[in-house]
Short mmCIF file of C-alpha atoms in Angstrom, two decimals:
data_model
loop_
_atom_site.label_atom_id
_atom_site.label_comp_id
_atom_site.label_asym_id
_atom_site.label_seq_id
_atom_site.Cartn_x
_atom_site.Cartn_y
_atom_site.Cartn_z
CA MET A 1 0.05 -0.06 -0.09
CA SER A 2 1.18 3.49 -0.81
CA GLY A 3 1.29 6.61 1.56
CA PRO A 4 -2.16 7.87 0.18
CA GLU A 5 -3.77 4.61 0.68
CA LEU A 6 -2.67 4.29 4.28
CA ALA A 7 -3.92 7.90 4.85
CA ALA A 8 -7.14 6.72 3.49
CA GLN A 9 -7.24 3.91 6.04
CA ALA A 10 -6.79 6.35 8.69
CA ILE A 11 -9.16 9.08 7.31
CA ALA A 12 -11.94 6.55 6.83
CA ASN A 13 -11.55 5.52 10.45
CA ILE A 14 -11.97 8.92 11.63
CA ALA A 15 -15.10 9.61 9.30
CA PRO A 16 -14.89 13.29 9.23
CA SER A 17 -17.98 13.81 7.14
CA ALA A 18 -20.11 12.03 9.73
CA VAL A 19 -18.46 14.09 12.50
CA ILE A 20 -19.17 17.32 10.79
CA ALA A 21 -22.60 16.44 10.23
CA PHE A 22 -23.52 16.50 14.03
CA THR A 23 -20.38 17.23 16.25
CA ALA A 24 -20.26 20.88 15.67
CA ALA A 25 -23.85 21.70 16.60
CA ALA A 26 -23.30 19.36 19.84
CA ILE A 27 -20.16 21.18 20.83
CA PHE A 28 -21.72 24.70 20.08
CA LEU A 29 -24.50 24.02 22.69
CA GLY A 30 -21.63 24.40 25.33
CA ALA A 31 -18.79 26.22 23.74
CA GLY A 32 -20.88 28.71 21.73
CA ASN A 33 -18.39 30.85 19.81
CA GLY A 34 -15.53 29.05 21.31
CA THR A 35 -16.32 26.04 19.26
CA ILE A 36 -13.41 26.36 16.85
CA TYR A 37 -10.93 26.43 19.83
CA ALA A 38 -12.65 23.24 21.19
CA PHE A 39 -11.75 21.58 17.85
CA GLY A 40 -8.32 23.09 17.82
CA LEU A 41 -7.41 21.84 21.27
CA ALA A 42 -8.79 18.39 20.45
CA THR A 43 -6.52 18.39 17.49
CA ILE A 44 -3.54 19.16 19.58
CA VAL A 45 -4.35 16.41 21.93
CA ILE A 46 -4.75 13.98 19.33
CA LEU A 47 -1.52 14.89 17.65
CA CYS A 48 0.22 14.34 20.94
CA VAL A 49 -1.25 10.86 21.00
CA GLY A 50 -0.21 10.37 17.40
CA TYR A 51 3.34 11.35 18.33
CA CYS A 52 3.51 8.75 20.86
CA VAL A 53 2.48 6.11 18.39
CA VAL A 54 4.69 7.36 15.71
CA VAL A 55 7.78 6.75 18.02
CA PHE A 56 6.88 3.05 17.95
CA ALA A 57 5.94 3.06 14.10
CA ARG A 58 9.39 4.44 13.20
CA LYS A 59 10.93 1.37 14.56
CA HIS A 60 8.66 -1.51 14.57
CA ALA A 61 6.30 -2.51 11.64
CA SER A 62 3.66 -5.20 12.44
CA ALA A 63 -0.02 -5.74 11.98
CA GLY A 64 -0.79 -5.69 15.78
CA SER A 65 -1.02 -1.93 15.95
CA LEU A 66 -1.22 -0.61 19.55
CA TYR A 67 -1.36 -4.17 20.93
CA THR A 68 2.36 -4.66 19.56
CA TYR A 69 3.68 -1.06 20.35
CA VAL A 70 2.50 -1.30 24.20
CA SER A 71 4.21 -4.54 24.66
CA LYS A 72 7.67 -2.71 24.12
CA GLY A 73 7.20 -0.58 27.14
CA LEU A 74 4.53 -2.27 29.41
CA GLY A 75 5.12 -5.85 28.68
CA PRO A 76 2.51 -8.62 28.04
CA ALA A 77 -0.09 -7.50 30.46
CA GLY A 78 -0.29 -3.99 28.92
CA ALA A 79 -0.13 -5.25 25.39
CA TYR A 80 -2.89 -7.47 25.96
CA LEU A 81 -5.26 -4.82 27.71
CA ALA A 82 -4.43 -2.46 24.84
CA GLY A 83 -5.25 -5.12 22.29
CA ALA A 84 -8.60 -5.96 24.05
CA THR A 85 -9.66 -2.27 24.52
CA LEU A 86 -8.53 -1.50 21.01
CA LEU A 87 -10.63 -4.41 19.59
CA ILE A 88 -13.45 -3.13 21.60
CA GLY A 89 -13.15 0.19 20.14
CA CYS A 90 -12.93 -0.81 16.59
CA PHE A 91 -15.90 -3.23 16.81
CA GLY A 92 -17.91 -0.46 18.46
CA ILE A 93 -17.09 1.95 15.85
CA ALA A 94 -17.88 -0.51 13.05
CA ALA A 95 -21.06 -1.55 14.39
CA ALA A 96 -22.24 1.84 15.17
CA SER A 97 -21.35 3.30 11.88
CA LEU A 98 -23.26 0.42 10.22
CA MET A 99 -26.27 2.00 11.79
CA GLY A 100 -25.34 5.38 10.63
CA SER A 101 -24.80 4.18 6.98
CA VAL A 102 -28.31 2.20 7.25
CA SER A 103 -30.08 5.41 8.57
CA TYR A 104 -28.64 7.83 5.83
CA MET A 105 -29.07 5.20 3.04
CA GLY A 106 -32.71 4.86 3.99
CA GLN A 107 -33.15 8.68 3.90
CA PHE A 108 -31.29 8.72 0.47
CA LEU A 109 -33.66 6.04 -0.92
CA THR A 110 -36.65 7.94 0.50
CA LEU A 111 -35.59 11.04 -1.16
CA LEU A 112 -35.45 9.25 -4.53
CA GLY A 113 -38.98 7.95 -4.10
CA VAL A 114 -38.25 4.60 -2.62
CA PRO A 115 -40.37 4.11 0.68
CA ALA A 116 -37.24 2.60 2.54
CA ALA A 117 -38.52 2.94 5.87
CA GLY A 118 -39.31 0.55 8.69
CA LEU A 119 -37.91 -2.42 10.59
CA GLY A 120 -37.75 -4.62 7.54
CA TRP A 121 -35.75 -2.06 5.63
CA ASP A 122 -33.53 -1.27 8.50
CA ILE A 123 -32.61 -4.98 8.89
CA GLY A 124 -32.13 -5.67 5.02
CA LEU A 125 -29.86 -2.57 4.59
CA ALA A 126 -27.89 -3.64 7.64
CA ILE A 127 -27.28 -7.10 5.94
CA VAL A 128 -26.58 -5.75 2.64
CA LEU A 129 -24.17 -2.95 3.76
CA GLY A 130 -22.44 -4.94 6.41
CA GLY A 131 -22.03 -7.86 3.90
CA LEU A 132 -20.48 -5.39 1.44
CA ALA A 133 -18.22 -4.07 4.07
CA THR A 134 -17.05 -7.50 5.13
CA LEU A 135 -16.48 -8.51 1.30
CA PHE A 136 -14.39 -5.56 0.48
CA THR A 137 -12.09 -6.12 3.49
CA ILE A 138 -11.72 -9.87 2.67
CA ARG A 139 -11.05 -9.16 -1.20
CA GLY A 140 -7.83 -7.08 -0.04
CA ILE A 141 -6.52 -4.21 1.99
CA ARG A 142 -5.87 -2.31 -1.11
CA LEU A 143 -9.49 -2.72 -2.57
CA SER A 144 -10.99 -1.75 0.86
CA ALA A 145 -8.73 1.20 1.36
CA ARG A 146 -9.40 2.47 -2.02
CA VAL A 147 -13.23 2.17 -1.63
CA SER A 148 -12.96 4.06 1.78
CA LEU A 149 -10.81 6.74 0.11
CA VAL A 150 -13.33 7.39 -2.82
CA LEU A 151 -16.32 7.30 -0.55
CA GLU A 152 -14.70 9.44 1.96
CA LEU A 153 -13.40 11.91 -0.70
CA LEU A 154 -16.61 12.04 -2.40
CA SER A 155 -18.31 12.87 1.16
CA VAL A 156 -15.78 15.51 1.92
CA ALA A 157 -16.13 17.00 -1.32
CA ILE A 158 -19.80 17.47 -1.33
CA ILE A 159 -19.61 18.96 2.13
CA LEU A 160 -16.88 21.28 1.21
CA VAL A 161 -18.92 22.53 -1.74
CA LEU A 162 -21.78 23.26 0.75
CA LEU A 163 -19.57 25.03 2.99
CA ILE A 164 -17.87 27.11 0.48
CA SER A 165 -21.25 28.02 -1.08
CA ALA A 166 -22.47 29.10 2.18
CA LEU A 167 -19.71 31.49 2.76
CA VAL A 168 -20.04 32.93 -0.59
CA TRP A 169 -23.91 33.35 0.15
CA ALA A 170 -23.00 35.04 3.50
CA GLY A 171 -20.84 37.49 1.90
CA PRO A 172 -19.23 40.10 4.21
CA ASN A 173 -21.31 38.38 7.13
CA ALA A 174 -19.03 35.40 6.52
CA TRP A 175 -16.31 37.33 8.57
CA ASP A 176 -17.23 36.37 12.29
CA PRO A 177 -14.76 38.11 14.63
CA ALA A 178 -16.94 36.77 17.48
CA GLN A 179 -15.63 33.39 16.83
CA LEU A 180 -11.98 34.54 16.74
CA LEU A 181 -12.53 36.18 20.01
CA ALA A 182 -14.70 33.25 21.50
CA GLN A 183 -16.98 36.00 22.68
CA GLY A 184 -19.45 34.98 25.28
CA SER A 185 -17.71 31.47 25.77
CA SER A 186 -16.28 30.22 28.85
CA PHE A 187 -13.16 27.80 29.43
CA GLN A 188 -15.44 25.42 30.90
CA GLY A 189 -17.62 25.29 27.94
CA ILE A 190 -14.60 24.97 25.50
CA ALA A 191 -12.93 22.07 27.58
CA ALA A 192 -16.30 20.48 27.67
CA GLY A 193 -16.67 20.79 24.02
CA MET A 194 -13.24 19.45 23.54
CA VAL A 195 -14.32 15.92 24.97
CA LEU A 196 -16.64 15.83 22.04
CA GLY A 197 -13.86 17.04 19.53
CA ILE A 198 -11.57 14.18 20.73
CA LEU A 199 -14.23 11.73 20.13
CA GLY A 200 -14.29 12.93 16.68
CA PHE A 201 -10.79 11.44 15.92
CA VAL A 202 -11.02 8.16 17.46
CA GLY A 203 -9.39 5.56 14.82
CA PHE A 204 -6.99 8.16 13.53
CA SER A 205 -3.94 5.84 14.05
CA SER A 206 -5.46 2.92 12.41
CA ALA A 207 -2.74 2.90 9.76
CA ASP A 208 -0.44 1.44 12.18
CA ALA A 209 -2.11 -2.02 11.74
CA LEU A 210 -0.71 -2.24 8.15
CA GLY A 211 2.84 -2.54 8.80
CA ARG A 212 2.98 -5.83 6.77
CA GLU A 213 1.19 -4.38 3.69
CA ALA A 214 2.69 -0.81 3.68
CA LYS A 215 5.46 0.26 1.18
CA ASN A 216 8.36 1.56 3.34
CA PRO A 217 6.26 1.26 6.47
CA TYR A 218 8.73 2.99 8.88
CA LYS A 219 8.27 6.35 6.88
CA ALA A 220 4.65 5.93 5.43
CA ILE A 221 2.70 4.93 8.28
CA PRO A 222 4.03 7.98 10.62
CA ARG A 223 3.27 10.29 7.95
CA ALA A 224 -0.09 8.91 7.40
CA ILE A 225 -0.91 9.10 11.17
CA MET A 226 0.38 12.58 11.71
CA TRP A 227 -0.75 14.17 8.45
CA SER A 228 -4.45 12.59 8.55
CA ALA A 229 -5.00 13.88 11.95
CA LEU A 230 -3.72 17.44 11.21
CA THR A 231 -5.87 17.62 7.92
CA VAL A 232 -9.10 16.40 9.61
CA GLY A 233 -8.35 18.86 12.35
CA ILE A 234 -8.26 21.76 10.11
CA LEU A 235 -11.27 20.51 8.37
CA TYR A 236 -13.27 20.28 11.44
CA VAL A 237 -12.36 23.82 12.50
CA PHE A 238 -13.20 25.20 8.98
CA ALA A 239 -16.46 23.28 9.17
CA ALA A 240 -17.36 24.46 12.61
CA TYR A 241 -16.60 28.13 11.87
CA THR A 242 -18.68 28.08 8.55
CA GLN A 243 -21.67 26.42 10.20
CA ILE A 244 -21.72 29.07 13.25
CA ALA A 245 -21.08 32.05 10.78
CA VAL A 246 -24.06 30.93 8.71
CA LEU A 247 -26.61 29.61 11.14
CA GLY A 248 -25.80 31.40 14.18
CA ASP A 249 -27.76 30.41 17.27
CA ASP A 250 -29.90 28.33 15.06
CA LEU A 251 -27.02 25.77 14.89
CA ALA A 252 -27.94 24.77 18.50
CA THR A 253 -31.54 23.82 17.46
CA ALA A 254 -30.87 22.25 13.96
CA ALA A 255 -31.63 18.58 13.68
CA SER A 256 -29.43 18.46 10.69
CA PRO A 257 -27.28 21.41 10.43
CA LEU A 258 -25.85 20.74 6.85
CA GLU A 259 -29.46 20.12 5.59
CA SER A 260 -30.49 23.35 7.18
CA MET A 261 -27.60 25.22 5.75
CA SER A 262 -28.41 23.73 2.35
CA GLU A 263 -32.32 24.91 2.51
CA LEU A 264 -31.05 28.41 3.95
CA ILE A 265 -28.67 29.14 1.01
CA GLY A 266 -30.89 27.89 -1.57
CA MET A 267 -28.98 24.87 -2.99
CA PRO A 268 -30.72 23.07 -5.85
CA ALA A 269 -33.24 20.39 -5.14
CA TRP A 270 -31.01 17.62 -6.25
CA PHE A 271 -28.28 18.51 -3.67
CA ALA A 272 -30.17 17.20 -0.74
CA PRO A 273 -30.01 13.47 -1.86
CA VAL A 274 -26.46 14.03 -2.98
CA LEU A 275 -25.51 15.22 0.38
CA THR A 276 -27.53 12.57 2.34
CA PHE A 277 -25.63 9.90 0.15
CA GLY A 278 -22.33 11.41 1.10
CA VAL A 279 -23.00 11.13 4.74
CA ALA A 280 -24.14 7.54 4.04
CA ALA A 281 -20.87 6.78 2.23
CA SER A 282 -18.85 8.19 5.09
CA PHE A 283 -20.43 6.00 7.66
CA PHE A 284 -20.08 3.02 5.26
CA ALA A 285 -16.34 3.66 4.94
CA VAL A 286 -16.08 3.68 8.69
CA VAL A 287 -17.50 0.15 8.79
CA VAL A 288 -14.73 -0.96 6.46
CA ALA A 289 -11.72 0.87 8.11
CA PRO A 290 -12.05 -0.70 11.72
CA LEU A 291 -12.81 -4.10 10.39
CA ASN A 292 -9.43 -4.08 8.59
CA VAL A 293 -7.83 -3.31 12.06
CA ILE A 294 -9.75 -5.99 13.93
CA GLY A 295 -8.67 -8.52 11.22
CA ARG A 296 -5.00 -7.63 11.67
CA ILE A 297 -4.74 -7.54 15.33
CA VAL A 298 -6.68 -10.86 15.85
CA TYR A 299 -4.44 -12.21 13.21
CA VAL A 300 -1.18 -11.39 15.27
CA MET A 301 -2.80 -12.89 18.34
CA GLY A 302 -3.63 -16.02 16.41
CA LYS A 303 0.07 -16.06 15.29
CA GLU A 304 1.01 -15.81 18.87
CA GLY A 305 -1.39 -18.34 20.37
CA VAL A 306 -3.51 -15.83 22.33
CA VAL A 307 -6.61 -16.91 20.30
CA HIS A 308 -6.69 -20.06 18.27
CA GLU A 309 -4.38 -20.31 15.56
CA ARG A 310 -6.93 -20.60 12.79
CA PHE A 311 -7.34 -16.91 13.27
CA GLY A 312 -3.65 -16.41 12.49
CA ARG A 313 -3.88 -17.85 8.86
CA THR A 314 -4.62 -15.76 5.84
CA HIS A 315 -6.81 -16.43 2.75
CA GLU A 316 -4.73 -18.53 0.22
CA ARG A 317 -5.77 -16.19 -2.62
CA HIS A 318 -6.41 -12.65 -1.19
CA LEU A 319 -4.07 -12.94 1.70
CA THR A 320 -6.31 -11.29 4.30
CA PRO A 321 -7.24 -12.55 7.52
CA HIS A 322 -10.66 -13.99 6.16
CA ARG A 323 -11.80 -15.85 9.20
CA VAL A 324 -11.55 -12.99 11.60
CA LEU A 325 -13.12 -10.68 9.14
CA LEU A 326 -16.19 -12.80 8.50
CA ALA A 327 -16.66 -13.28 12.43
CA ALA A 328 -16.41 -9.71 13.04
CA GLY A 329 -18.55 -8.38 10.21
CA ALA A 330 -21.24 -10.88 10.93
CA LEU A 331 -21.23 -10.10 14.66
CA ALA A 332 -21.59 -6.23 13.99
CA ILE A 333 -24.59 -7.12 11.86
CA VAL A 334 -26.25 -9.59 14.42
CA VAL A 335 -25.57 -6.79 17.33
CA ASP A 336 -27.41 -3.95 15.36
CA ILE A 337 -30.27 -6.36 14.43
CA VAL A 338 -30.67 -7.18 17.84
CA PHE A 339 -31.13 -3.61 18.89
CA LEU A 340 -33.17 -2.84 16.12
CA ILE A 341 -35.59 -5.79 16.91
CA ALA A 342 -35.70 -4.50 20.53
CA GLY A 343 -37.19 -1.44 19.24
CA ALA A 344 -34.23 0.96 19.14
CA ASP A 345 -33.69 3.69 16.31
CA PRO A 346 -30.68 3.40 13.99
CA MET A 347 -29.40 6.75 15.30
CA GLU A 348 -29.76 5.64 18.77
CA ILE A 349 -27.80 2.57 18.28
CA LEU A 350 -25.29 4.58 16.51
CA VAL A 351 -24.71 6.80 19.56
CA TRP A 352 -24.93 3.91 22.10
CA VAL A 353 -22.54 1.54 20.53
CA ASN A 354 -20.05 4.33 19.34
CA THR A 355 -19.97 5.65 23.06
CA TRP A 356 -18.98 1.94 24.15
CA GLY A 357 -16.43 1.54 21.53
CA THR A 358 -14.88 5.22 22.28
CA TYR A 359 -14.17 4.00 25.74
CA GLY A 360 -11.92 1.40 24.37
CA TYR A 361 -10.08 3.65 22.16
CA MET A 362 -9.55 6.00 25.00
CA VAL A 363 -7.88 3.20 27.18
CA ALA A 364 -5.79 1.96 24.29
CA TYR A 365 -4.41 5.57 23.69
CA ALA A 366 -3.58 6.35 27.21
CA LEU A 367 -1.67 2.83 27.33
CA VAL A 368 0.32 3.54 24.43
CA ALA A 369 1.23 7.05 25.60
CA ILE A 370 2.57 5.69 29.00
CA ALA A 371 4.32 2.77 27.13
CA CYS A 372 6.24 5.34 24.95
CA VAL A 373 7.62 7.04 27.85
CA VAL A 374 8.73 3.70 29.30
CA TYR A 375 10.16 2.56 26.11
CA THR A 376 12.20 5.47 25.30
CA GLN A 377 13.38 5.90 28.91
CA ARG A 378 14.75 2.18 28.73
CA ALA A 379 16.35 2.79 25.39
CA GLY A 380 18.20 5.94 26.38
CA MET A 381 16.33 7.98 23.68
CA ARG A 382 15.89 11.75 24.08
CA ASN A 383 12.33 11.95 25.22
CA GLY A 384 11.39 15.42 26.46
CA LEU A 385 8.64 15.73 24.00
CA VAL A 386 7.47 12.15 24.55
CA TRP A 387 7.10 13.06 28.12
CA ALA A 388 5.11 16.15 27.27
CA CYS A 389 2.92 14.68 24.74
CA ALA A 390 2.29 11.54 26.83
CA THR A 391 1.21 13.79 29.91
CA ILE A 392 -1.17 15.72 27.83
CA ALA A 393 -2.62 12.39 26.32
CA VAL A 394 -3.04 10.70 29.52
CA ALA A 395 -4.51 13.47 31.40
CA THR A 396 -6.90 14.38 28.63
CA MET A 397 -8.06 10.63 28.27
CA ALA A 398 -8.62 10.71 32.05
CA TYR A 399 -10.75 13.92 31.93
CA VAL A 400 -12.69 12.71 28.82
CA PHE A 401 -13.78 9.52 30.81
CA PHE A 402 -14.48 11.54 33.98
CA ALA A 403 -16.53 13.91 31.85
CA ASN A 404 -18.54 11.21 30.57
CA VAL A 405 -19.37 9.42 33.95
CA PHE A 406 -19.95 12.57 35.97
CA PRO A 407 -22.18 14.28 36.47
CA VAL A 408 -24.12 10.97 36.10
CA PRO A 409 -25.70 11.18 32.56
CA ALA A 410 -29.25 9.84 31.61
CA PHE A 411 -30.03 6.24 30.84
CA PRO A 412 -28.39 4.29 28.99
CA PHE A 413 -25.46 6.34 29.00
CA ASN A 414 -24.98 6.00 32.94
CA VAL A 415 -24.70 2.19 32.42
CA ILE A 416 -22.57 2.14 29.21
CA PRO A 417 -19.12 2.69 31.07
CA TYR A 418 -20.12 -0.18 33.36
CA VAL A 419 -20.93 -2.40 30.37
CA PHE A 420 -17.45 -1.59 28.93
CA ILE A 421 -15.84 -2.46 32.05
CA VAL A 422 -17.52 -5.87 32.21
CA CYS A 423 -16.39 -6.46 28.69
CA VAL A 424 -12.78 -5.72 29.60
CA LEU A 425 -12.84 -7.97 32.57
CA ALA A 426 -14.36 -10.82 30.59
CA ALA A 427 -11.43 -10.29 28.02
CA LEU A 428 -8.85 -10.35 30.76
CA THR A 429 -10.04 -13.79 31.93
CA ARG A 430 -8.37 -15.14 28.76
CA TYR A 431 -5.17 -13.41 29.81
CA TRP A 432 -5.48 -15.02 33.22
CA TYR A 433 -6.08 -18.46 31.91
CA LEU A 434 -3.28 -18.20 29.56
CA LYS A 435 -0.88 -17.10 32.36
CA ALA A 436 -1.89 -20.03 34.68
CA ARG A 437 -1.95 -22.79 31.83
CA GLN A 438 0.25 -21.57 28.94
CA PRO A 439 2.87 -19.02 30.17
CA GLU A 440 4.94 -19.73 26.92
CA VAL A 441 2.09 -17.84 25.02
CA ILE A 442 2.30 -14.92 27.45
CA ALA A 443 6.05 -14.64 26.64
CA ARG A 444 5.20 -14.17 22.92
CA ILE A 445 2.60 -11.48 23.31
CA GLY A 446 3.35 -8.24 21.17
CA ASN A 447 6.61 -9.74 19.81
CA THR A 448 5.60 -10.75 16.23
CA GLU A 449 7.28 -8.36 13.69
CA THR A 450 6.75 -8.12 10.16
CA SER A 451 9.60 -10.15 9.35
CA ALA A 452 8.06 -13.29 11.12
CA MET A 453 4.91 -13.11 8.98
CA ASP A 454 5.99 -13.72 5.62
CA GLY A 455 3.79 -15.79 3.13
CA ILE A 456 0.54 -17.17 3.20
CA GLY A 457 -0.79 -18.31 6.64
#
């Protein structure tokens, strides 16, 4: 895979179009005119996490992502915890985004005159879209990355057309010094908004799972991680500024800010379905990207004996970890269908499962930051910047977790953190079993580099 294809994997996992469609309005409720600064601070925090990941990526190429990196500093226990929480994060984002794609694809079909509403349609679209996402990942990383790149570029292009058109429509009013001065905003409001801003970046480091499949991975992967995070951060700031400048206080009450903006500036009637399709495509790209990461982490675990060895083998033709991908894709579809049958709306499922998965990413990011400090300290490397970045990353992840549990939110968000903790404890039982019965497996955790995974299987 080339550098742009690696960046496509990272950007597709972030899903900037889907974030732009909702997050700016949510941050605006608390941060007001300071929304762009909330996004800016979130970008800085993510770049700090990214730098810690890059320190490892420059020296180690593996399909194990943070699971492998954390082992270099925190040993097998830290690596296993990072792997387990990252798998929770990737699966949560994939399953949640499938519901986002289902919701917007249903709206798109409705705008075209197809009555795609109701439980049957939602279940049918979940099976079709989830099946397609799984198929793309199995057929090859280059195919899935290119599909993700095309869909995300299409989606971002559609949104940029809308944003630029809105600024042109606003004329002199597009200049909004109140935002630059953060008038009426408080530090507390901006800090609270930064929490949502950080959640809009989860999955940004997913290119680090492609160490086996990248051209010149020691340079290409670090560049993909840092540049994708920076580019998306700039896009978030621009999108937030434009929505506030054009919609003003109406942004806080808009059910769909982009659609409201489109109607306000008088975009042609055909633009509404195009915009809806773009958001649906963005969500679909997010289903594909984390499934790729799941496949490669579990593949490495299979090689090391942490899970059954059959998951550590690749397809003879496509050379992808097909067994893992089939299981993960099918499970994502089943989980979503269970929620749908229980009476939940697709967008409710999106928010619930996404929140659960985000906790996994936060733990994994904190662990890789801590591991980076230990790793560089042992290696005698200059690590002043590592210490600064790790401190910011760990402190911020702790704050994000705290902000999501206190004050106690309404149901079901009050129980989601505990569901996450139960899932982590359940995953750790496997580690404790291996430590007691197969200590030789524990010794192999996180030590599988690219050079040990040549060929089929």
